[in-house]
GROMACS .gro file of C-alpha atoms in nm:
model
  416
    1MET     CA    1   8.019   9.994   8.909
    2ASP     CA    2   7.921  10.194   8.599
    3ALA     CA    3   7.988   9.975   8.293
    4HIS     CA    4   8.126  10.260   8.081
    5ILE     CA    5   8.381  10.342   8.355
    6THR     CA    6   8.503   9.983   8.358
    7LYS     CA    7   8.539   9.979   7.978
    8SER     CA    8   8.729  10.307   7.985
    9LEU     CA    9   8.973  10.180   8.248
   10THR     CA   10   9.033   9.861   8.051
   11ARG     CA   11   9.097  10.055   7.731
   12ASP     CA   12   9.338  10.297   7.901
   13PHE     CA   13   9.550  10.026   8.057
   14ARG     CA   14   9.565   9.813   7.744
   15SER     CA   15   9.755  10.100   7.583
   16VAL     CA   16   9.982  10.130   7.886
   17ILE     CA   17  10.065   9.759   7.879
   18LEU     CA   18  10.145   9.775   7.508
   19LYS     CA   19  10.371  10.072   7.576
   20ARG     CA   20  10.557   9.880   7.847
   21MET     CA   21  10.611   9.587   7.612
   22SER     CA   22  10.797   9.820   7.375
   23LEU     CA   23  11.044   9.943   7.640
   24PRO     CA   24  11.413   9.892   7.564
   25THR     CA   25  11.573   9.594   7.734
   26LYS     CA   26  11.885   9.790   7.828
   27SER     CA   27  11.903   9.875   8.198
   28LEU     CA   28  11.789  10.228   8.275
   29VAL     CA   29  12.046  10.277   8.553
   30ALA     CA   30  12.397  10.154   8.626
   31ASP     CA   31  12.454   9.825   8.807
   32ASP     CA   32  12.639   9.790   9.138
   33VAL     CA   33  12.983   9.740   8.986
   34GLN     CA   34  12.946  10.043   8.760
   35ILE     CA   35  12.832  10.257   9.052
   36VAL     CA   36  13.124  10.149   9.270
   37ARG     CA   37  13.370  10.223   8.989
   38ARG     CA   38  13.231  10.571   8.943
   39VAL     CA   39  13.228  10.646   9.315
   40LEU     CA   40  13.587  10.526   9.371
   41ALA     CA   41  13.702  10.731   9.072
   42HIS     CA   42  13.540  11.040   9.221
   43ILE     CA   43  13.702  10.973   9.560
   44ASP     CA   44  14.044  10.945   9.400
   45ALA     CA   45  14.000  11.257   9.186
   46GLY     CA   46  13.813  11.468   9.443
   47THR     CA   47  13.528  11.515   9.196
   48THR     CA   48  13.158  11.446   9.159
   49ASP     CA   49  12.912  11.405   8.873
   50GLU     CA   50  12.843  11.733   8.696
   51GLY     CA   51  12.555  11.845   8.481
   52GLU     CA   52  12.379  12.155   8.360
   53ALA     CA   53  12.336  12.448   8.598
   54TRP     CA   54  11.987  12.593   8.643
   55ARG     CA   55  11.839  12.921   8.761
   56GLU     CA   56  11.481  12.908   8.883
   57PRO     CA   57  11.300  13.243   8.921
   58VAL     CA   58  11.199  13.315   9.280
   59ALA     CA   59  10.860  13.425   9.149
   60ASN     CA   60  10.790  13.063   9.052
   61TYR     CA   61  10.786  12.974   9.423
   62LEU     CA   62  10.575  13.268   9.539
   63LYS     CA   63  10.314  13.355   9.277
   64PRO     CA   64   9.966  13.203   9.331
   65GLU     CA   65   9.913  13.209   8.954
   66ARG     CA   66  10.216  12.987   8.897
   67PHE     CA   67  10.101  12.752   9.173
   68ALA     CA   68   9.758  12.724   9.011
   69ASP     CA   69   9.922  12.628   8.681
   70GLU     CA   70  10.136  12.365   8.855
   71LEU     CA   71   9.838  12.216   9.038
   72ARG     CA   72   9.642  12.198   8.712
   73LEU     CA   73   9.936  12.016   8.554
   74LEU     CA   74   9.981  11.773   8.843
   75ARG     CA   75   9.615  11.676   8.837
   76ALA     CA   76   9.641  11.604   8.464
   77MET     CA   77   9.928  11.356   8.484
   78PRO     CA   78   9.995  11.018   8.651
   79SER     CA   79  10.165  10.996   8.990
   80VAL     CA   80  10.260  10.740   9.255
   81PHE     CA   81   9.986  10.702   9.518
   82VAL     CA   82  10.099  10.453   9.786
   83PRO     CA   83  10.347  10.166   9.822
   84SER     CA   84  10.203   9.818   9.787
   85ALA     CA   85  10.333   9.743  10.137
   86ALA     CA   86  10.068   9.977  10.279
   87ILE     CA   87   9.786   9.741  10.173
   88PRO     CA   88   9.926   9.386  10.156
   89ASN     CA   89   9.607   9.188  10.237
   90PRO     CA   90   9.250   9.176  10.103
   91GLY     CA   91   9.042   9.442  10.274
   92ASP     CA   92   9.339   9.662  10.360
   93HIS     CA   93   9.273  10.024  10.274
   94ILE     CA   94   9.452  10.358  10.313
   95GLU     CA   95   9.365  10.716  10.221
   96ARG     CA   96   9.552  11.030  10.119
   97SER     CA   97   9.471  11.357   9.949
   98VAL     CA   98   9.652  11.384   9.617
   99PHE     CA   99   9.693  11.737   9.481
  100GLY     CA  100   9.392  11.835   9.691
  101VAL     CA  101   9.176  11.539   9.582
  102PRO     CA  102   9.079  11.289   9.859
  103LEU     CA  103   9.143  10.930   9.745
  104PHE     CA  104   9.182  10.587   9.897
  105ALA     CA  105   9.322  10.253   9.782
  106VAL     CA  106   9.185   9.913   9.879
  107ARG     CA  107   9.300   9.559   9.802
  108GLY     CA  108   9.013   9.341   9.691
  109ARG     CA  109   8.946   8.975   9.755
  110ASP     CA  110   9.089   8.911   9.409
  111GLN     CA  111   9.420   9.068   9.530
  112GLN     CA  112   9.372   9.360   9.288
  113VAL     CA  113   9.432   9.712   9.416
  114ARG     CA  114   9.171   9.971   9.323
  115VAL     CA  115   9.180  10.344   9.388
  116PHE     CA  116   8.860  10.541   9.447
  117ARG     CA  117   8.762  10.899   9.512
  118ASN     CA  118   8.704  10.915   9.885
  119ALA     CA  119   8.335  11.002   9.895
  120CYS     CA  120   8.016  10.812   9.965
  121ARG     CA  121   7.776  10.830   9.670
  122HIS     CA  122   7.491  10.936   9.902
  123ARG     CA  123   7.597  11.263  10.066
  124GLY     CA  124   7.969  11.270   9.990
  125PHE     CA  125   8.097  11.176  10.335
  126ALA     CA  126   8.464  11.065  10.331
  127LEU     CA  127   8.432  10.688  10.334
  128VAL     CA  128   8.784  10.597  10.453
  129GLU     CA  129   8.974  10.768  10.733
  130GLY     CA  130   9.339  10.678  10.787
  131SER     CA  131   9.403  10.311  10.725
  132GLY     CA  132   9.250   9.980  10.826
  133CYS     CA  133   9.114   9.646  10.711
  134SER     CA  134   8.748   9.568  10.642
  135HIS     CA  135   8.531   9.309  10.472
  136ALA     CA  136   8.323   9.595  10.330
  137LEU     CA  137   8.338   9.974  10.320
  138VAL     CA  138   8.063  10.126  10.533
  139CYS     CA  139   7.985  10.497  10.547
  140ARG     CA  140   7.974  10.613  10.909
  141TYR     CA  141   7.712  10.875  10.831
  142HIS     CA  142   7.413  10.677  10.699
  143GLY     CA  143   7.545  10.324  10.660
  144TRP     CA  144   7.563  10.295  10.282
  145THR     CA  145   7.783   9.992  10.222
  146TYR     CA  146   8.020   9.913   9.936
  147ARG     CA  147   8.199   9.593   9.838
  148LEU     CA  148   8.578   9.596   9.809
  149ASP     CA  149   8.544   9.629   9.430
  150GLY     CA  150   8.355   9.957   9.484
  151SER     CA  151   8.008   9.835   9.392
  152LEU     CA  152   7.715   9.946   9.607
  153ALA     CA  153   7.602   9.655   9.825
  154HIS     CA  154   7.345   9.791  10.072
  155VAL     CA  155   7.136  10.104  10.132
  156PRO     CA  156   6.947  10.125  10.463
  157HIS     CA  157   6.578  10.193  10.408
  158ALA     CA  158   6.618  10.150  10.035
  159GLU     CA  159   6.247  10.223   9.985
  160ALA     CA  160   6.328  10.590  10.048
  161PHE     CA  161   6.521  10.597   9.718
  162PRO     CA  162   6.274  10.453   9.462
  163GLU     CA  163   6.476  10.568   9.159
  164LEU     CA  164   6.816  10.457   9.289
  165ASP     CA  165   7.003  10.230   9.046
  166HIS     CA  166   7.264  10.037   9.247
  167SER     CA  167   7.465   9.953   8.934
  168THR     CA  168   7.540  10.320   8.864
  169ARG     CA  169   7.607  10.435   9.220
  170GLY     CA  170   7.923  10.247   9.303
  171LEU     CA  171   8.232  10.432   9.417
  172VAL     CA  172   8.404  10.645   9.154
  173GLU     CA  173   8.725  10.469   9.050
  174VAL     CA  174   9.047  10.639   8.949
  175PRO     CA  175   9.258  10.461   8.683
  176SER     CA  176   9.541  10.285   8.863
  177GLN     CA  177   9.804  10.019   8.819
  178GLU     CA  178  10.012   9.824   9.071
  179ALA     CA  179  10.362   9.744   8.954
  180ASP     CA  180  10.697   9.674   9.120
  181GLY     CA  181  10.585   9.764   9.470
  182LEU     CA  182  10.400  10.087   9.384
  183VAL     CA  183  10.038  10.182   9.318
  184VAL     CA  184  10.030  10.444   9.042
  185ILE     CA  185   9.725  10.650   8.951
  186GLY     CA  186   9.632  10.818   8.626
  187ALA     CA  187   9.516  11.177   8.572
  188LEU     CA  188   9.271  11.307   8.832
  189ASP     CA  189   9.136  11.596   8.630
  190ALA     CA  190   9.001  11.489   8.294
  191ALA     CA  191   8.912  11.849   8.210
  192SER     CA  192   9.276  11.958   8.234
  193SER     CA  193   9.380  11.698   7.980
  194ALA     CA  194   9.074  11.732   7.756
  195GLY     CA  195   9.159  11.698   7.391
  196CYS     CA  196   9.491  11.531   7.471
  197LYS     CA  197   9.596  11.171   7.443
  198PRO     CA  198   9.637  10.975   7.770
  199ASP     CA  199   9.987  11.031   7.908
  200ASP     CA  200  10.096  10.671   7.847
  201GLU     CA  201  10.464  10.763   7.840
  202ALA     CA  202  10.448  10.930   8.182
  203MET     CA  203  10.264  10.629   8.320
  204THR     CA  204  10.526  10.395   8.177
  205TRP     CA  205  10.810  10.583   8.349
  206LEU     CA  206  10.632  10.523   8.683
  207THR     CA  207  10.532  10.160   8.630
  208ASP     CA  208  10.852  10.024   8.479
  209GLY     CA  209  11.018   9.963   8.814
  210SER     CA  210  11.335   9.804   8.680
  211PRO     CA  211  11.553  10.079   8.834
  212TRP     CA  212  11.414  10.028   9.186
  213ARG     CA  213  11.244   9.686   9.182
  214GLU     CA  214  11.521   9.494   9.360
  215LYS     CA  215  11.542   9.759   9.632
  216LEU     CA  216  11.171   9.799   9.700
  217LEU     CA  217  11.007   9.458   9.667
  218PRO     CA  218  11.192   9.290   9.960
  219VAL     CA  219  11.083   9.563  10.206
  220ASN     CA  220  10.721   9.451  10.216
  221ARG     CA  221  10.638   9.545  10.577
  222LEU     CA  222  10.511   9.893  10.654
  223ALA     CA  223  10.685  10.018  10.970
  224TYR     CA  224  10.508  10.352  11.002
  225VAL     CA  225  10.333  10.634  10.818
  226ASP     CA  226  10.386  11.000  10.906
  227CYS     CA  227  10.196  11.291  10.752
  228THR     CA  228  10.307  11.648  10.828
  229LEU     CA  229  10.202  11.988  10.696
  230ARG     CA  230  10.509  12.200  10.626
  231ALA     CA  231  10.533  12.576  10.568
  232MET     CA  232  10.713  12.569  10.234
  233ASN     CA  233  10.646  12.552   9.863
  234TRP     CA  234  10.635  12.196   9.734
  235LYS     CA  235  10.933  12.245   9.504
  236VAL     CA  236  11.153  12.356   9.797
  237LEU     CA  237  11.069  12.029   9.971
  238VAL     CA  238  11.152  11.823   9.661
  239GLU     CA  239  11.485  12.002   9.616
  240GLN     CA  240  11.619  11.897   9.957
  241PHE     CA  241  11.648  11.537   9.836
  242LEU     CA  242  11.829  11.602   9.509
  243GLU     CA  243  12.190  11.694   9.595
  244GLY     CA  244  12.473  11.611   9.832
  245TYR     CA  245  12.634  11.954   9.821
  246HIS     CA  246  12.497  12.025  10.172
  247ILE     CA  247  12.610  11.709  10.355
  248ARG     CA  248  12.903  11.859  10.546
  249THR     CA  249  12.731  12.178  10.664
  250THR     CA  250  12.375  12.056  10.724
  251HIS     CA  251  12.447  11.704  10.855
  252LYS     CA  252  12.783  11.739  11.030
  253ASP     CA  253  12.686  11.502  11.316
  254THR     CA  254  12.444  11.270  11.134
  255PHE     CA  255  12.511  11.184  10.768
  256TYR     CA  256  12.853  11.344  10.720
  257PRO     CA  257  13.047  11.107  10.951
  258LEU     CA  258  12.915  10.821  10.734
  259GLN     CA  259  12.895  10.982  10.390
  260TYR     CA  260  13.089  11.214  10.163
  261ASP     CA  261  13.020  11.580  10.111
  262ASP     CA  262  12.945  11.683   9.752
  263LEU     CA  263  13.008  11.339   9.600
  264ASN     CA  264  12.723  11.192   9.400
  265VAL     CA  265  12.647  10.982   9.095
  266VAL     CA  266  12.348  11.129   8.909
  267GLU     CA  267  12.145  10.931   8.655
  268THR     CA  268  11.829  11.032   8.473
  269PHE     CA  269  11.571  10.809   8.307
  270GLY     CA  270  11.291  10.994   8.137
  271PRO     CA  271  11.161  11.262   8.376
  272ASN     CA  272  11.293  11.064   8.676
  273SER     CA  273  11.636  11.061   8.833
  274ARG     CA  274  11.851  10.854   9.067
  275ILE     CA  275  12.114  11.010   9.292
  276THR     CA  276  12.370  10.787   9.462
  277PHE     CA  277  12.496  10.900   9.803
  278PRO     CA  278  12.797  10.678   9.889
  279TYR     CA  279  12.902  10.577  10.240
  280ARG     CA  280  13.265  10.592  10.343
  281ASN     CA  281  13.273  10.215  10.388
  282ILE     CA  282  13.257  10.176  10.009
  283GLU     CA  283  13.636  10.205  10.007
  284ARG     CA  284  13.658   9.861  10.169
  285LEU     CA  285  13.573   9.719   9.828
  286ARG     CA  286  13.898   9.839   9.671
  287ASP     CA  287  14.091   9.520   9.751
  288ARG     CA  288  13.806   9.281   9.679
  289PRO     CA  289  13.724   9.117   9.343
  290GLU     CA  290  13.472   9.313   9.138
  291SER     CA  291  13.258   9.002   9.116
  292THR     CA  292  13.186   9.042   9.489
  293TRP     CA  293  13.105   9.414   9.479
  294THR     CA  294  12.763   9.521   9.603
  295THR     CA  295  12.624   9.859   9.700
  296ASP     CA  296  12.416   9.709   9.983
  297ALA     CA  297  12.477   9.915  10.299
  298ARG     CA  298  12.738  10.115  10.107
  299VAL     CA  299  12.520  10.375   9.934
  300THR     CA  300  12.184  10.543   9.966
  301TYR     CA  301  11.992  10.555   9.640
  302LEU     CA  302  11.745  10.840   9.604
  303TYR     CA  303  11.492  10.783   9.325
  304GLN     CA  304  11.302  11.097   9.229
  305LEU     CA  305  10.987  10.974   9.056
  306PHE     CA  306  10.852  11.275   8.875
  307PRO     CA  307  10.673  11.476   8.979
  308ASN     CA  308  10.645  11.442   9.357
  309VAL     CA  309  10.767  11.110   9.501
  310MET     CA  310  11.104  11.007   9.642
  311LEU     CA  311  11.225  10.656   9.723
  312ALA     CA  312  11.526  10.655   9.956
  313THR     CA  313  11.713  10.332  10.034
  314PHE     CA  314  11.896  10.285  10.363
  315PRO     CA  315  12.039   9.974  10.529
  316ASP     CA  316  11.732   9.779  10.653
  317LEU     CA  317  11.490  10.055  10.551
  318VAL     CA  318  11.331  10.219  10.246
  319LEU     CA  319  11.140  10.545  10.271
  320MET     CA  320  10.877  10.658  10.024
  321VAL     CA  321  10.823  11.033  10.061
  322VAL     CA  322  10.524  11.192   9.889
  323VAL     CA  323  10.516  11.569   9.846
  324ASP     CA  324  10.161  11.704   9.807
  325PRO     CA  325  10.119  12.076   9.730
  326VAL     CA  326   9.853  12.244   9.946
  327ASP     CA  327   9.895  12.610   9.850
  328VAL     CA  328  10.179  12.831   9.733
  329GLY     CA  329  10.343  12.829  10.077
  330HIS     CA  330  10.235  12.497  10.231
  331THR     CA  331  10.299  12.133  10.150
  332THR     CA  332  10.200  11.801  10.302
  333SER     CA  333  10.481  11.548  10.336
  334THR     CA  334  10.375  11.185  10.379
  335ILE     CA  335  10.644  10.931  10.467
  336TYR     CA  336  10.593  10.556  10.433
  337ALA     CA  337  10.873  10.361  10.605
  338MET     CA  338  10.916  10.002  10.486
  339VAL     CA  339  11.135   9.720  10.610
  340ARG     CA  340  11.197   9.351  10.547
  341PRO     CA  341  10.997   9.108  10.765
  342GLU     CA  342  11.296   9.009  10.980
  343VAL     CA  343  11.382   9.374  11.041
  344ALA     CA  344  11.022   9.448  11.137
  345GLU     CA  345  11.037   9.183  11.409
  346ARG     CA  346  11.370   9.308  11.539
  347SER     CA  347  11.292   9.679  11.530
  348GLY     CA  348  10.959   9.627  11.704
  349ARG     CA  349  11.155   9.529  12.014
  350ASP     CA  350  11.411   9.813  11.989
  351PRO     CA  351  11.303  10.171  12.073
  352GLY     CA  352  11.661  10.305  12.062
  353PRO     CA  353  11.882  10.467  11.797
  354ASN     CA  354  11.964  10.128  11.641
  355ASN     CA  355  11.602  10.095  11.527
  356PRO     CA  356  11.622  10.210  11.161
  357ALA     CA  357  11.258  10.320  11.169
  358GLY     CA  358  11.274  10.486  11.510
  359GLU     CA  359  11.252  10.852  11.604
  360ALA     CA  360  11.602  10.838  11.753
  361SER     CA  361  11.771  10.702  11.439
  362PHE     CA  362  12.025  10.906  11.247
  363ILE     CA  363  11.786  10.897  10.949
  364ALA     CA  364  11.513  11.070  11.149
  365ARG     CA  365  11.756  11.325  11.289
  366GLY     CA  366  11.892  11.395  10.942
  367ALA     CA  367  11.539  11.453  10.813
  368ILE     CA  368  11.479  11.712  11.083
  369GLU     CA  369  11.793  11.894  10.971
  370ASP     CA  370  11.682  11.888  10.606
  371ASN     CA  371  11.341  12.030  10.692
  372GLU     CA  372  11.498  12.309  10.900
  373MET     CA  373  11.703  12.408  10.595
  374SER     CA  374  11.401  12.400  10.364
  375GLU     CA  375  11.197  12.613  10.603
  376GLY     CA  376  11.484  12.862  10.603
  377VAL     CA  377  11.488  12.866  10.222
  378GLN     CA  378  11.116  12.942  10.216
  379ARG     CA  379  11.164  13.237  10.451
  380GLY     CA  380  11.455  13.363  10.242
  381LEU     CA  381  11.253  13.348   9.922
  382CYS     CA  382  11.020  13.608  10.068
  383SER     CA  383  11.304  13.848  10.155
  384GLY     CA  384  11.330  14.004   9.811
  385ALA     CA  385  11.708  13.950   9.807
  386ASN     CA  386  11.719  13.724   9.502
  387GLU     CA  387  11.553  13.714   9.163
  388PHE     CA  388  11.635  13.347   9.111
  389VAL     CA  389  11.744  13.034   9.297
  390GLU     CA  390  12.086  12.915   9.185
  391PHE     CA  391  12.154  12.545   9.123
  392GLY     CA  392  12.515  12.471   9.034
  393ARG     CA  393  12.659  12.197   8.816
  394HIS     CA  394  12.688  11.972   9.123
  395GLU     CA  395  12.312  12.007   9.179
  396SER     CA  396  12.207  11.889   8.834
  397ALA     CA  397  11.931  11.655   8.955
  398ALA     CA  398  11.745  11.957   9.094
  399GLY     CA  399  11.796  12.129   8.759
  400HIS     CA  400  11.660  11.821   8.582
  401PHE     CA  401  11.348  11.830   8.800
  402HIS     CA  402  11.286  12.196   8.720
  403ALA     CA  403  11.353  12.144   8.351
  404MET     CA  404  11.098  11.861   8.335
  405LEU     CA  405  10.841  12.072   8.520
  406ALA     CA  406  10.903  12.377   8.302
  407GLY     CA  407  10.872  12.174   7.983
  408ARG     CA  408  10.539  12.024   8.085
  409LEU     CA  409  10.405  12.361   8.196
  410ASP     CA  410  10.502  12.508   7.859
  411ARG     CA  411  10.316  12.232   7.676
  412GLN     CA  412  10.013  12.285   7.898
  413ALA     CA  413  10.014  12.659   7.825
  414ARG     CA  414  10.031  12.596   7.449
  415ARG     CA  415   9.736  12.357   7.466
  416ARG     CA  416   9.529  12.614   7.656
   0.00000   0.00000   0.00000
């Protein structure tokens, strides 16, 4: 590996670590008892958390120029790449295109996760396809071979490349950090952030996992990965996760029998947010001592990790959903489903609706319903009926997402 690349990565992450050490010790989100109190109060009053309303111009979903600005921004800031559960053992590797850039992550023999641009240094062939486990990374085209740390190990017929310096032709690494069950990458496009300081603060908000650590770390088995191209703008896909105003009408036979319509607790921490979707069984806690209260199997937490990743907790299952913009009207949705080891063993023997990771589960059916609604929104945006998309005070997490995006785009425009 190129020595100057290694020094740069070390320097960048020293600043990130120092930033994390200065984080406040106060919890970024409410604890279980506080959440239950707030939910029960809303049930009694027939209310929900309220925030600022937001109007997003329809043109921001349809204009190629706006999409180009967003993609430039996304490539210039950190983002979550994959869950740690996707590559638990040395040699495990998995690939995904991030904002149009092909990448892969691999766990080395030293247990460290590294992220590389997915291209052989000979002719650029994509080195990793899908996922797998290998002792070394071998290009299928001409057999150039790389160690798990990215260094170039072997070139067939090396005499044909008399000026080749192995030490400078290792795989090209992307700055990354593994923390609290997630692998987070730094900016992909150095040119977009030229002249600017590294976005240490944005990295910190993605690597301080205190809000989700206890929910994510126990689910260390990957149940499945699904990647689907969807005909919608990426922001439309993000929005479907950020409110419970649609539960009754969209999910009348799936989520609504178990959950409440238009009843949420909304918390923000930095550019991120957490939305609590309570289950009706939370009312069973009313007559129990507060010291015994837990939200396990009584709420779904939805963590929106800005800009494009959602963590959704369900009983026995956590989903990580990554939203990757493709063009102004298409988005790739990648879902990583994770379970605890004992659930993995049980669900592997159960193909029916009781399998939390199965196609017949109410979670999977609810996701189909959400995507049908988002596809309908995308079609409606093109109708010319509206100048803006309306987000009410009960949809404040969606407004928060748009406000964070708008603020960063404004700063990017001023820099340019």
